[in-house]
PDB file of C-alpha atoms in Angstrom:
ATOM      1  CA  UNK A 198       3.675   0.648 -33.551  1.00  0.00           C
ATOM      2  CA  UNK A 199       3.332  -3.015 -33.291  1.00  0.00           C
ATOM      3  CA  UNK A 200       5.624  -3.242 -30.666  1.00  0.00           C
ATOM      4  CA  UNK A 201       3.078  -0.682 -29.004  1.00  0.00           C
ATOM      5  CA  UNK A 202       0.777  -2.663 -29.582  1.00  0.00           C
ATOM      6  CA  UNK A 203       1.462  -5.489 -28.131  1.00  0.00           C
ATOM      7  CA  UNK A 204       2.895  -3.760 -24.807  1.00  0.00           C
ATOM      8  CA  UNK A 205      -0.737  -2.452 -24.740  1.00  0.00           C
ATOM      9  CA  UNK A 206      -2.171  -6.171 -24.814  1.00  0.00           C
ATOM     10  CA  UNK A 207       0.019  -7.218 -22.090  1.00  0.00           C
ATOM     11  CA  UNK A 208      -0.998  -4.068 -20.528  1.00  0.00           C
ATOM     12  CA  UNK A 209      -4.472  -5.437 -20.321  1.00  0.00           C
ATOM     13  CA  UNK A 210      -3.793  -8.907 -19.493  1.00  0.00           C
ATOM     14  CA  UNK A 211      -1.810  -8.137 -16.316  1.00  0.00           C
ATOM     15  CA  UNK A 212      -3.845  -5.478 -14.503  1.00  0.00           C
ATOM     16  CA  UNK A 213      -7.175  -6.707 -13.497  1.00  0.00           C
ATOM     17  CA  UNK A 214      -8.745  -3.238 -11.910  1.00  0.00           C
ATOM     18  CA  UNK A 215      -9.995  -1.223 -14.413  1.00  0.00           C
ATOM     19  CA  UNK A 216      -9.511   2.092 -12.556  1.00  0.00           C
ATOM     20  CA  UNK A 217      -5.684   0.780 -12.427  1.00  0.00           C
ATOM     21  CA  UNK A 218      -5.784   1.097 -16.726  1.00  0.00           C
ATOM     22  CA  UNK A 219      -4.262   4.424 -16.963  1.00  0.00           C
ATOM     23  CA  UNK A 220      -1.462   6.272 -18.761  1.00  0.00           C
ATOM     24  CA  UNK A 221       0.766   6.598 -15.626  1.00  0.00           C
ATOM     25  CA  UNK A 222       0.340   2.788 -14.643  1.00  0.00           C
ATOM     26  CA  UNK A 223       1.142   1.898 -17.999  1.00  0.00           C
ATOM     27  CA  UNK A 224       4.422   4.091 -18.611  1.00  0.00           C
ATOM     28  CA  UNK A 225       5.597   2.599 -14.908  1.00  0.00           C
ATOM     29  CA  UNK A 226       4.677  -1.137 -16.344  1.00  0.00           C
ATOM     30  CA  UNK A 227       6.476  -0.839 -19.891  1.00  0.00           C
ATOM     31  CA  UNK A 228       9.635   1.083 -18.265  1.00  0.00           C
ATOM     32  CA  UNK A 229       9.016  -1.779 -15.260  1.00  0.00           C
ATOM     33  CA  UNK A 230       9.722  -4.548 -18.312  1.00  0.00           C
ATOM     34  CA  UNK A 231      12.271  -2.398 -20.137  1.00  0.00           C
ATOM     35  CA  UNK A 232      14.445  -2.290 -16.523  1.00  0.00           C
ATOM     36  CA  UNK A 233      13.557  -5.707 -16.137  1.00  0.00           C
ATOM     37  CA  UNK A 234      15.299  -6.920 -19.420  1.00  0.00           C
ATOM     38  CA  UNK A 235      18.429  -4.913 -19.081  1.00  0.00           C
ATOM     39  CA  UNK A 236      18.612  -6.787 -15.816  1.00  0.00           C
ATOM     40  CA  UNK A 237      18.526  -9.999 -17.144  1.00  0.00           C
ATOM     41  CA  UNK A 238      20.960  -9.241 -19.972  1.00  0.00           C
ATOM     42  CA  UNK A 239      23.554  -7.875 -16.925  1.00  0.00           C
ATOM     43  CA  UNK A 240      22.731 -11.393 -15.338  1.00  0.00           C
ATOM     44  CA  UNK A 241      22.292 -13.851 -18.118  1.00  0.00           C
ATOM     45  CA  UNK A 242      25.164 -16.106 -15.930  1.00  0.00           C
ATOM     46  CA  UNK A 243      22.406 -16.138 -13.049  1.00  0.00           C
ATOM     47  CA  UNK A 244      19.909 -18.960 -13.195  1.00  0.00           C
ATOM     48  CA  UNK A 245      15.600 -17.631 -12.251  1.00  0.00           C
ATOM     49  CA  UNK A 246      15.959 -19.729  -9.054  1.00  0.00           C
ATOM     50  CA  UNK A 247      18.750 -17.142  -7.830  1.00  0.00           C
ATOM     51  CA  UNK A 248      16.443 -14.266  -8.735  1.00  0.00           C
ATOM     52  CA  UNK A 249      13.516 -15.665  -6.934  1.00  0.00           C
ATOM     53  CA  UNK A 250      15.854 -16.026  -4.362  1.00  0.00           C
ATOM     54  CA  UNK A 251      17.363 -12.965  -3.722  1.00  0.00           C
ATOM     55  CA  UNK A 252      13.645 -11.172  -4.546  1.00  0.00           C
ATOM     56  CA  UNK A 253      12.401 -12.921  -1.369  1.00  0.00           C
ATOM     57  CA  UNK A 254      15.587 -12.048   0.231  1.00  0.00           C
ATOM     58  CA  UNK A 255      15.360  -8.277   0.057  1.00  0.00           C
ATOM     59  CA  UNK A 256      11.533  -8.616   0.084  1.00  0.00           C
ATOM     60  CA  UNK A 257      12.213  -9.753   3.576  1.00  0.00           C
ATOM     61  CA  UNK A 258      14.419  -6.994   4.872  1.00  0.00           C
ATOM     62  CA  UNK A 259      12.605  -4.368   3.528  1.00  0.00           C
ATOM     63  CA  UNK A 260      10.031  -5.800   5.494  1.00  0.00           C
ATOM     64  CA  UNK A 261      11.899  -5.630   8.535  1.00  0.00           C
ATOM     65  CA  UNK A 262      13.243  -1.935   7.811  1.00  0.00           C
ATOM     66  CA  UNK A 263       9.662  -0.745   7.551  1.00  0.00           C
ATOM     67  CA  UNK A 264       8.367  -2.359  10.622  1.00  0.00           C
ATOM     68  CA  UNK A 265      11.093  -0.860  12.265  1.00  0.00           C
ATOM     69  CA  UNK A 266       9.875   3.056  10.941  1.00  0.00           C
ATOM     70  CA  UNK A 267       6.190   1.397  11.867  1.00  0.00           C
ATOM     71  CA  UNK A 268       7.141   0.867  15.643  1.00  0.00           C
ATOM     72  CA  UNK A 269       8.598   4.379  15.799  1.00  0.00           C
ATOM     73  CA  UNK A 270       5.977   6.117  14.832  1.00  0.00           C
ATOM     74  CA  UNK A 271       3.366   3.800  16.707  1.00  0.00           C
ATOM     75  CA  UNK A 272       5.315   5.834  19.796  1.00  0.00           C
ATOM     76  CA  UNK A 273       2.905   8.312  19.288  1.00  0.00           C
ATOM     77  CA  UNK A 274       0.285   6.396  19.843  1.00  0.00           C
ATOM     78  CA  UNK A 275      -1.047   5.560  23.569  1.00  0.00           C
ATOM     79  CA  UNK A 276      -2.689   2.162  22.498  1.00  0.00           C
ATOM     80  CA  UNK A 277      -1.339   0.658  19.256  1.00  0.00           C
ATOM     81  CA  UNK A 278       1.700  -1.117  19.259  1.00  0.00           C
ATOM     82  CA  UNK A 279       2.005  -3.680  16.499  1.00  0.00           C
ATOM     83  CA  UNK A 280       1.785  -2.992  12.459  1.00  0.00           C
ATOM     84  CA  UNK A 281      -1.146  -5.200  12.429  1.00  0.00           C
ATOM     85  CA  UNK A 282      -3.089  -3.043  15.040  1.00  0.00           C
ATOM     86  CA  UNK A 283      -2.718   0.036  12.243  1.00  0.00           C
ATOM     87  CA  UNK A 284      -3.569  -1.806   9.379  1.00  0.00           C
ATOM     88  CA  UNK A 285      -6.849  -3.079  10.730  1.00  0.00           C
ATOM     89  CA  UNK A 286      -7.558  -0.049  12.182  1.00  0.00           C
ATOM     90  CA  UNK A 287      -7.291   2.070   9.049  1.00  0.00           C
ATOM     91  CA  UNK A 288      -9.204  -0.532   7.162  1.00  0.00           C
ATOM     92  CA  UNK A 289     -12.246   0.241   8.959  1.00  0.00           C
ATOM     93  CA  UNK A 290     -11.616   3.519   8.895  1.00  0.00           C
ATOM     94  CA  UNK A 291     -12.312   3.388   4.895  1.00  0.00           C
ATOM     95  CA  UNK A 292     -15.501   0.973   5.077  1.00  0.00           C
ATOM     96  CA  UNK A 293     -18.386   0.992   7.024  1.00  0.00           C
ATOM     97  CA  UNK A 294     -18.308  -2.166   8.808  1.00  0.00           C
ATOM     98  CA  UNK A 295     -16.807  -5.440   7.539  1.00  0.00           C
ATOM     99  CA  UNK A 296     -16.945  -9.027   9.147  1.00  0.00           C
ATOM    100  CA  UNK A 297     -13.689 -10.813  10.612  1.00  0.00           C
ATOM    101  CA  UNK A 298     -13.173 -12.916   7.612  1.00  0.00           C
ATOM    102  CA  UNK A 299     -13.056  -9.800   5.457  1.00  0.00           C
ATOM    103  CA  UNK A 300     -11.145  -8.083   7.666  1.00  0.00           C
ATOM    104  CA  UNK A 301      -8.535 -10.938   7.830  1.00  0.00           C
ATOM    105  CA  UNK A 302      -8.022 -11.078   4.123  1.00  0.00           C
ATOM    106  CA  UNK A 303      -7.511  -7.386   3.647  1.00  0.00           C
ATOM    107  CA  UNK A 304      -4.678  -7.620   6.084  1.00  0.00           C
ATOM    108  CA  UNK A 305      -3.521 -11.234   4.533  1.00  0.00           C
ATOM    109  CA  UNK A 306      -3.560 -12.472   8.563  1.00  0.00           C
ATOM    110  CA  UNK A 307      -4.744 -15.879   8.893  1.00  0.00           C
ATOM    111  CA  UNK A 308      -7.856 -16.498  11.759  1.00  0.00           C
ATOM    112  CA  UNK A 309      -6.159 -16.954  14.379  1.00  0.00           C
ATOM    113  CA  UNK A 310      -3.298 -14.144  14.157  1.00  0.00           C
ATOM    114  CA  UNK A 311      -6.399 -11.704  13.547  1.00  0.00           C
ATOM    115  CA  UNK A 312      -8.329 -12.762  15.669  1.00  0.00           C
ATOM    116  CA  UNK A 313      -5.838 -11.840  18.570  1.00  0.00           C
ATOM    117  CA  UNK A 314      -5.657  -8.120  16.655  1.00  0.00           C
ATOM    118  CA  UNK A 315      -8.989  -7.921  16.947  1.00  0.00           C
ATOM    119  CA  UNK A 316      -9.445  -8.705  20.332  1.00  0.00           C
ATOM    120  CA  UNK A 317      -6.434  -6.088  21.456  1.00  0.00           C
ATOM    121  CA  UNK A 318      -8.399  -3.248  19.598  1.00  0.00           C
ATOM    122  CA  UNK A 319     -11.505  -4.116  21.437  1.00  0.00           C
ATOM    123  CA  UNK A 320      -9.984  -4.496  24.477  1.00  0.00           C
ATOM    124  CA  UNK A 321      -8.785  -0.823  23.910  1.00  0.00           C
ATOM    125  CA  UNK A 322     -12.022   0.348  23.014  1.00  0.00           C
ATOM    126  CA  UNK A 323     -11.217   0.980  19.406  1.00  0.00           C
ATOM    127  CA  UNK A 324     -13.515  -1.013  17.347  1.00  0.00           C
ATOM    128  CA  UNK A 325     -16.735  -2.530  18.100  1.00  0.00           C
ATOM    129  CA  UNK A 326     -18.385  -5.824  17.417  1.00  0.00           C
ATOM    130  CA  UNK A 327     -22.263  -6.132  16.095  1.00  0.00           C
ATOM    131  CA  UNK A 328     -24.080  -8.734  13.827  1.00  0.00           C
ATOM    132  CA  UNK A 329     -23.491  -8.911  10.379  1.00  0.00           C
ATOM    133  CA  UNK A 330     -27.253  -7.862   8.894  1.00  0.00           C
ATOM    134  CA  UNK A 331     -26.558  -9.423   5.909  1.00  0.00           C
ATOM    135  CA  UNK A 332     -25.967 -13.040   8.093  1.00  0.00           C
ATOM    136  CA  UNK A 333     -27.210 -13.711  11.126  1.00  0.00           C
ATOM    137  CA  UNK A 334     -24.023 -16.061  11.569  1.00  0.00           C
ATOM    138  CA  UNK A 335     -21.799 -13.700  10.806  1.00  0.00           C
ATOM    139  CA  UNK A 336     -20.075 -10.951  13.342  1.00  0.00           C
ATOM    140  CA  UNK A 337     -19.183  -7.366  12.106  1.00  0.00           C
ATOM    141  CA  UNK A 338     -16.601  -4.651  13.062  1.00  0.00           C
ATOM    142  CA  UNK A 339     -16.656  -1.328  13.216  1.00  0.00           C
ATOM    143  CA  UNK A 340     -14.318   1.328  14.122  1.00  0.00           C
ATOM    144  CA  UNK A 341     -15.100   3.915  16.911  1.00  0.00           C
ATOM    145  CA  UNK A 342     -14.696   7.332  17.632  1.00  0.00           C
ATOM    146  CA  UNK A 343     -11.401   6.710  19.961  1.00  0.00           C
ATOM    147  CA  UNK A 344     -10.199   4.302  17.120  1.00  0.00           C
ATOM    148  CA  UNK A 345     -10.220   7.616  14.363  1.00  0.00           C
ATOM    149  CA  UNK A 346      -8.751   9.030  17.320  1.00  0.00           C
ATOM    150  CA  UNK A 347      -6.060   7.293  17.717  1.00  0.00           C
ATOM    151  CA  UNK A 348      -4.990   7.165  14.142  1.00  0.00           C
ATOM    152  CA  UNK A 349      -4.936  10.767  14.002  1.00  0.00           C
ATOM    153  CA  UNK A 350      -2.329  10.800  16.125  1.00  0.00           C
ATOM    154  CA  UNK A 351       0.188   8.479  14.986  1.00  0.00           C
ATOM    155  CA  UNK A 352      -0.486   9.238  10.921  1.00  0.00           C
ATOM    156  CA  UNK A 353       1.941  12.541  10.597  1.00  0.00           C
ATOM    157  CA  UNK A 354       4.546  10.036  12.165  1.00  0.00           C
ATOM    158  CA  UNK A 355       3.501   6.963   9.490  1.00  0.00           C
ATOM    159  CA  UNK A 356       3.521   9.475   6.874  1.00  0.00           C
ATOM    160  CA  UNK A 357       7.425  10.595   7.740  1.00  0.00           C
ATOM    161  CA  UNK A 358       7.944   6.630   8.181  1.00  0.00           C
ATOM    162  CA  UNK A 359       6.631   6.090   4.387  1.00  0.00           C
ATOM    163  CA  UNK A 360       8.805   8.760   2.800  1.00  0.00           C
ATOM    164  CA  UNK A 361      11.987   7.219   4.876  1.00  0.00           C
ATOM    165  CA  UNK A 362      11.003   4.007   3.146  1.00  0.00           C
ATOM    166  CA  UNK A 363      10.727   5.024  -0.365  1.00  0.00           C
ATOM    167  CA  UNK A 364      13.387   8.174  -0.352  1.00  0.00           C
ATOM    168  CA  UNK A 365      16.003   6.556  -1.896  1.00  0.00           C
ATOM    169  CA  UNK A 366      14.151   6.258  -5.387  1.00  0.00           C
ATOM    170  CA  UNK A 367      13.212   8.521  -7.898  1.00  0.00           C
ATOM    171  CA  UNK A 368       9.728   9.312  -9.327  1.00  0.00           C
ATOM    172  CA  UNK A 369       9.978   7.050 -11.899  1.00  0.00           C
ATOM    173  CA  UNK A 370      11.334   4.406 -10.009  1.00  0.00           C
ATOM    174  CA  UNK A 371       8.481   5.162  -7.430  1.00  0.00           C
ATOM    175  CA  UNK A 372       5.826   4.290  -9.768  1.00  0.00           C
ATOM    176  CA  UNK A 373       7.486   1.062 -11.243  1.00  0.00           C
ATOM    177  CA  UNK A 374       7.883  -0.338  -7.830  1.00  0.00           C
ATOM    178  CA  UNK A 375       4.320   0.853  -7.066  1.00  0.00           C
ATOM    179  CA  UNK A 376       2.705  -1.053 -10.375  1.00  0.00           C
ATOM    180  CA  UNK A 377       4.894  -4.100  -9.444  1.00  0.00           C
ATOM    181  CA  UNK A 378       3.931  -4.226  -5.751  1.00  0.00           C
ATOM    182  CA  UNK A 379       0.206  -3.751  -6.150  1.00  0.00           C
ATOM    183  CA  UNK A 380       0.460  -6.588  -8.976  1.00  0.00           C
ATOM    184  CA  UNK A 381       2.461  -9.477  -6.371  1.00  0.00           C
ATOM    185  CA  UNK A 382      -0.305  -8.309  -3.816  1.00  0.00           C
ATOM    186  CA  UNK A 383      -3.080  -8.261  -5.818  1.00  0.00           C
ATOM    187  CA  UNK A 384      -2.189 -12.054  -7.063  1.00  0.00           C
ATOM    188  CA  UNK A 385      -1.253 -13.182  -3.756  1.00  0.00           C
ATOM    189  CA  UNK A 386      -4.244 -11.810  -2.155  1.00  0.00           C
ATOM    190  CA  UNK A 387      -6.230 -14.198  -4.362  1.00  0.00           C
ATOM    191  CA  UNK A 388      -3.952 -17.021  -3.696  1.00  0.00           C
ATOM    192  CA  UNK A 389      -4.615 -16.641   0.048  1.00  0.00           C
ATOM    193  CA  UNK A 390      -8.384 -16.518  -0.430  1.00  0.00           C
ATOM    194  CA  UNK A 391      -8.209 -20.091  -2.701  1.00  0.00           C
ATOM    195  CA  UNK A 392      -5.815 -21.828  -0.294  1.00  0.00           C
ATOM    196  CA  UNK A 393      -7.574 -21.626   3.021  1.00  0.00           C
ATOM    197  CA  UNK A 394      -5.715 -23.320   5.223  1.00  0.00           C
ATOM    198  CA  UNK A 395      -3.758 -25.278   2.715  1.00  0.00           C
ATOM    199  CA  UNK A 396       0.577 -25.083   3.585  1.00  0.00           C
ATOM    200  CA  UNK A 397       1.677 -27.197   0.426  1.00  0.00           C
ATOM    201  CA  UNK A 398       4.152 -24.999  -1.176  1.00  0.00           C
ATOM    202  CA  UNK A 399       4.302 -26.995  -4.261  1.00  0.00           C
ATOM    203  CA  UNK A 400       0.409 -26.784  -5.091  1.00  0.00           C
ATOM    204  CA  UNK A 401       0.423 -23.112  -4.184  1.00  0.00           C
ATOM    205  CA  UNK A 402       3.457 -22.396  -7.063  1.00  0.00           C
ATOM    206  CA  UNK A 403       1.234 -24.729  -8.996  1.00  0.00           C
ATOM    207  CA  UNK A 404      -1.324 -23.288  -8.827  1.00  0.00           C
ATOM    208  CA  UNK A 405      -0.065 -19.254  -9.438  1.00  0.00           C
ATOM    209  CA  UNK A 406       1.603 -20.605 -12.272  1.00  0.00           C
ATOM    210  CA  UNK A 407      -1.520 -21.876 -13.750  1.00  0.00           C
ATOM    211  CA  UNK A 408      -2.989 -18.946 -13.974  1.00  0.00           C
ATOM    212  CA  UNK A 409       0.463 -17.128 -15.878  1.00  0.00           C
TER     213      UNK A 409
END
């Protein structure tokens, strides 16, 4: 019970969305932490810096494999061609309107990269552009009709793409990668915001680690 307990209380100091605090996300995190210590008693030889390292490592080709499924079933689509497109696309799709800046954090693309994406779906006659009412200073976007349109067409394919991605686990294993991902992206996403600009590596892992 006390070990419960305590589980519980990391539970609640890890995942900052309430509507994230249920039974499901919390079996995934405590069999997450289970999987994670038999793993470290299998590698006790291996030092954290290898870990990190090989993390990032297959963090970056499974990055690669799914842009790969992306692209293919982008083909169905007469317009979009990159990831990015699709991402900004369907984040419109589930808001109203949002300015540039929010629109660049959602997709964790800095100004410039975004604001090429944006000017490609404009240019297709996807989204629109309007003043933010909120701030005068401020520019909004908005997805059209054509830009629902278009992701009509090319989500069957994105759907087959996701399953290819994530086939090779179980259910279980499913929702522990879930609970993990959603936790690096959720604390990333605020590092991004804090940083700005900023490139220094060392005061970015300072400054994650500060708030462990």
């Amino acid at each position: 019970m006390i070990e419960l307990l305590e589980y519980i209380d990391l539970f609640e100091q890890t995942v900052e969305a309430s509507d994230e605090m249920g039974m499901e996300a919390f079996l995934a995190f405590v069999n997450s932490l289970h999987l994670d210590r038999a793993s470290q008693r299998r590698h006790t030889e291996r030092s954290p810096s290898m870990a990190e390292v090989e993390i990032a490592r297959h963090l970056s080709l499974l990055h690669r494999y799914s842009r790969s499924y992306i692209k293919a079933a982008l083909s169905a689509s007469e317009h979009l061609q990159t990831e990015e497109e699709y991402t900004y696309l369907v984040s419109l799709m589930a808001h109203e309107s949002l300015t540039k800046t929010e629109l660049h954090q959602l997709n964790g693309l800095e100004k410039t990269s975004g604001a090429e994406v944006i000017r490609r779906l404009k240019r297709y006659g996807l989204i629109e552009e309007h003043p933010d009412p909120r701030d005068g200073r401020s520019v909004c976007v908005s997805i059209r009709p054509e830009g629902r349109a278009e992701l009509m067409k090319v989500f069957p394919r994105l759907r087959l793409a996701a399953a290819i991605l994530s086939a090779p686990l179980q259910k279980d294993q499913q929702n522990s990668l879930l609970f993990l991902l959603k936790h690096l992206c959720s604390r990333h996403s605020s590092l991004v915001r804090q940083r700005g600009n900023g490139n220094d590596l060392e005061e970015l892992l300072e400054s994650i680690n500060s708030t462990e």
